[in-house]
CSV table of C-alpha atoms in Angstrom, one decimal:
chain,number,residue,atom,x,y,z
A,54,UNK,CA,0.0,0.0,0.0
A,55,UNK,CA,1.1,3.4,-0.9
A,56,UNK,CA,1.5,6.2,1.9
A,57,UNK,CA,-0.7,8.4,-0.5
A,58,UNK,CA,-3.4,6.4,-0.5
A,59,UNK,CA,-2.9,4.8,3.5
A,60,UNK,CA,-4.4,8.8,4.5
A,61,UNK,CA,-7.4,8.5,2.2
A,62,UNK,CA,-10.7,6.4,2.4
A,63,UNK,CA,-10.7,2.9,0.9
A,64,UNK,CA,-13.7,2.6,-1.4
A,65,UNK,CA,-14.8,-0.6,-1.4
A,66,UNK,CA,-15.7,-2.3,-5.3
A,67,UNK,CA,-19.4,-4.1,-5.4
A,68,UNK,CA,-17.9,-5.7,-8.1
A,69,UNK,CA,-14.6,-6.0,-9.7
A,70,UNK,CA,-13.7,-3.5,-12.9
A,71,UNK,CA,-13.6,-5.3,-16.3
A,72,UNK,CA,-10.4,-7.0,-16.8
A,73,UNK,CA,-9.1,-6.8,-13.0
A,74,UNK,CA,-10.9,-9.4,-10.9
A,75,UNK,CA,-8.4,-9.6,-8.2
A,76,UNK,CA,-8.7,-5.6,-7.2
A,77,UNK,CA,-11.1,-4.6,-4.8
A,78,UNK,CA,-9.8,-1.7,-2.7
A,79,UNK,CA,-9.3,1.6,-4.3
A,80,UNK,CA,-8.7,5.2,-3.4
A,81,UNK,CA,-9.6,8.2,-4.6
A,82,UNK,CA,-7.0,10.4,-5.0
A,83,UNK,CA,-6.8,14.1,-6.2
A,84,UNK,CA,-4.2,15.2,-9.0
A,85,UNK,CA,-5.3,19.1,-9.2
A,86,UNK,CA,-6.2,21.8,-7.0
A,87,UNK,CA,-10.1,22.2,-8.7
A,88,UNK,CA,-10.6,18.1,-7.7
A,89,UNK,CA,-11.8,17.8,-10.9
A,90,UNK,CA,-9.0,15.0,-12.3
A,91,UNK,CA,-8.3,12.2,-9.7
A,92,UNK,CA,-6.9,9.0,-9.8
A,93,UNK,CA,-8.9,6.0,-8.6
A,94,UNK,CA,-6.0,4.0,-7.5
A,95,UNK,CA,-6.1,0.3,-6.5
A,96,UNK,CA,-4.8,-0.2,-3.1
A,97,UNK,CA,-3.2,-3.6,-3.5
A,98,UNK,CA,-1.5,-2.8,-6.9
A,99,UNK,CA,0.6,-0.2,-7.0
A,100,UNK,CA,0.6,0.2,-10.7
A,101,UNK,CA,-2.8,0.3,-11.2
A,102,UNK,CA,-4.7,3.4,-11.6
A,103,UNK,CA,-7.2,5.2,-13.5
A,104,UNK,CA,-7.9,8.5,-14.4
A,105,UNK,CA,-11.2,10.1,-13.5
A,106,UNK,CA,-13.1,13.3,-13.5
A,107,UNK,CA,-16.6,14.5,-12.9
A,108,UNK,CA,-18.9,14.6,-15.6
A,109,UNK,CA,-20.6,18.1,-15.0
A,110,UNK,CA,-17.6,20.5,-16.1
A,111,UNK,CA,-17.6,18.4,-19.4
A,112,UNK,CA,-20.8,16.9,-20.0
A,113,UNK,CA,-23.6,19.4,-17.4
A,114,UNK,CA,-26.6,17.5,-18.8
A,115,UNK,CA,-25.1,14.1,-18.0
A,116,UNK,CA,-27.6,12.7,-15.8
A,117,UNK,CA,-27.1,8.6,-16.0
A,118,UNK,CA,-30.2,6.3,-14.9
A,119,UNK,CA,-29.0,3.9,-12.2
A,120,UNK,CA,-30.6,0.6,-12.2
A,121,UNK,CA,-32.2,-1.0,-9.2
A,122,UNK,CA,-29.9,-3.5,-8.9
A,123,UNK,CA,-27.4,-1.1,-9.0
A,124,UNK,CA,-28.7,1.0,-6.3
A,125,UNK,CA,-29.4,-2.4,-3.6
A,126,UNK,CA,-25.4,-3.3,-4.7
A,127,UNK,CA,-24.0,0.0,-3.3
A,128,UNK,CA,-26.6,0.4,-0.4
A,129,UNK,CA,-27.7,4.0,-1.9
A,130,UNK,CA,-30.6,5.3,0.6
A,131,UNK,CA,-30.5,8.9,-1.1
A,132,UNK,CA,-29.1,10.3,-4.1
A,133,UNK,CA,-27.2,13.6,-2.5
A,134,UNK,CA,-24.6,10.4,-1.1
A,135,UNK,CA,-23.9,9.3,-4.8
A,136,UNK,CA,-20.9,10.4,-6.9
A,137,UNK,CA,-20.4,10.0,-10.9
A,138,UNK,CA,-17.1,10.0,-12.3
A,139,UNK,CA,-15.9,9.4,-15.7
A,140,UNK,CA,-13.1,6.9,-16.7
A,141,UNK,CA,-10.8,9.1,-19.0
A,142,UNK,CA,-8.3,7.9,-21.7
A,143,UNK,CA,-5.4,10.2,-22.2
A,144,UNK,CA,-4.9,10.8,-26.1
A,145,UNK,CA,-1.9,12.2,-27.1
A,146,UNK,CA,-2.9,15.6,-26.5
A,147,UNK,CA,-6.0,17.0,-24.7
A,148,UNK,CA,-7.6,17.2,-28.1
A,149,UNK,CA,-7.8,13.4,-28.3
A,150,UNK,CA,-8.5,12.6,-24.9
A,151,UNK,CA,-12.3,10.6,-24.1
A,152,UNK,CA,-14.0,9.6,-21.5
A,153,UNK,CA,-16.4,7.1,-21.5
A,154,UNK,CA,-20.1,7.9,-21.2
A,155,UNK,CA,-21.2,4.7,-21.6
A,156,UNK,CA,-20.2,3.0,-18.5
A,157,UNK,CA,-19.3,5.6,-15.1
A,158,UNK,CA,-18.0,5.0,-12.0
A,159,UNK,CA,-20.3,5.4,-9.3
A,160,UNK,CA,-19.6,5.7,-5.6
A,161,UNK,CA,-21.6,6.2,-2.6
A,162,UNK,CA,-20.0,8.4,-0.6
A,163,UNK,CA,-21.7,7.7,2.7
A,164,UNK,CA,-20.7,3.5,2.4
A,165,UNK,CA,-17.7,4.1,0.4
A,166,UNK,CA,-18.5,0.9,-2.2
A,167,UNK,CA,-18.2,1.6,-5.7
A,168,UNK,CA,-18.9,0.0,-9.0
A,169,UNK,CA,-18.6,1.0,-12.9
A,170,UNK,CA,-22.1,0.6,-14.2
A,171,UNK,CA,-22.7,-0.1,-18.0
A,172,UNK,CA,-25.6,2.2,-18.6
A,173,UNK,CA,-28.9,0.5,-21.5
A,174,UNK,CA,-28.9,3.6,-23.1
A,175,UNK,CA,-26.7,2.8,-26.4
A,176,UNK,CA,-26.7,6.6,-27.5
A,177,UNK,CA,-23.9,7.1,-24.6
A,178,UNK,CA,-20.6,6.9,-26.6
A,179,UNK,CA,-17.7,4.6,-25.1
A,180,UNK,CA,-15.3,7.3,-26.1
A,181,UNK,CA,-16.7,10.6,-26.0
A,182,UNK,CA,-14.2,14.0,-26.4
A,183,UNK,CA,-13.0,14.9,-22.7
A,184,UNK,CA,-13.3,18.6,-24.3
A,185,UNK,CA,-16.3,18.8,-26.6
């Protein structure tokens, strides 16, 4: 474990991210002064980490429908405790850079468990421009 992320809250995965079954524990970590880019950063792989933002300086109107099943898996009693983020991938400049509508990160703040939900709606791109 890093000495970064020993200071911050473990969030607690519902259910593993695509392609890492093993990783469960992640923190949230702030890379500017805004908080608007962090790094979700696995807390038993040191070399795992993604980069995340919120979705209203980018997309305001984004406003994803969380299933039922969803809302049970991350014990969400009200909706002020629930927190969106978007997984970004760096292009080569900030011109190519997307993040991915599609399927968000969402945390509850209050219990701290997370999962990235893959959303019906098929109009929500996988790789949308980070600045549109």
């Amino acid at each position: 474990m890093s000495t970064v992320a020993a200071d911050i809250p473990v969030i607690e995965l519902a259910h593993p991210l695509p392609g890492f079954p093993h990783d469960q524990r992640f923190a949230l970590v702030r890379l500017d002064d805004d908080g608007v880019l962090m790094a979700f950063r696995s807390l038993e792989r040191e070399d795992l980490q993604f980069v995340v933002v919120p979705p209203s300086p980018f997309y305001p109107d984004y406003a994803p429908e969380i299933s039922d099943d969803v809302v049970t898996d991350l014990e969400i009693g009200d909706a002020s405790d629930v927190l969106v983020l978007l997984v970004v991938h760096a292009g080569a400049s900030l011109a190519d850079t997307t993040v991915n509508l599609r399927a968000p990160l969402v945390i509850n703040t209050g219990t701290r468990r997370a999962c990235q939900v893959v959303l019906d709606d098929p109009d929500l791109p996988l790789a949308a421009p980070l600045m549109a």
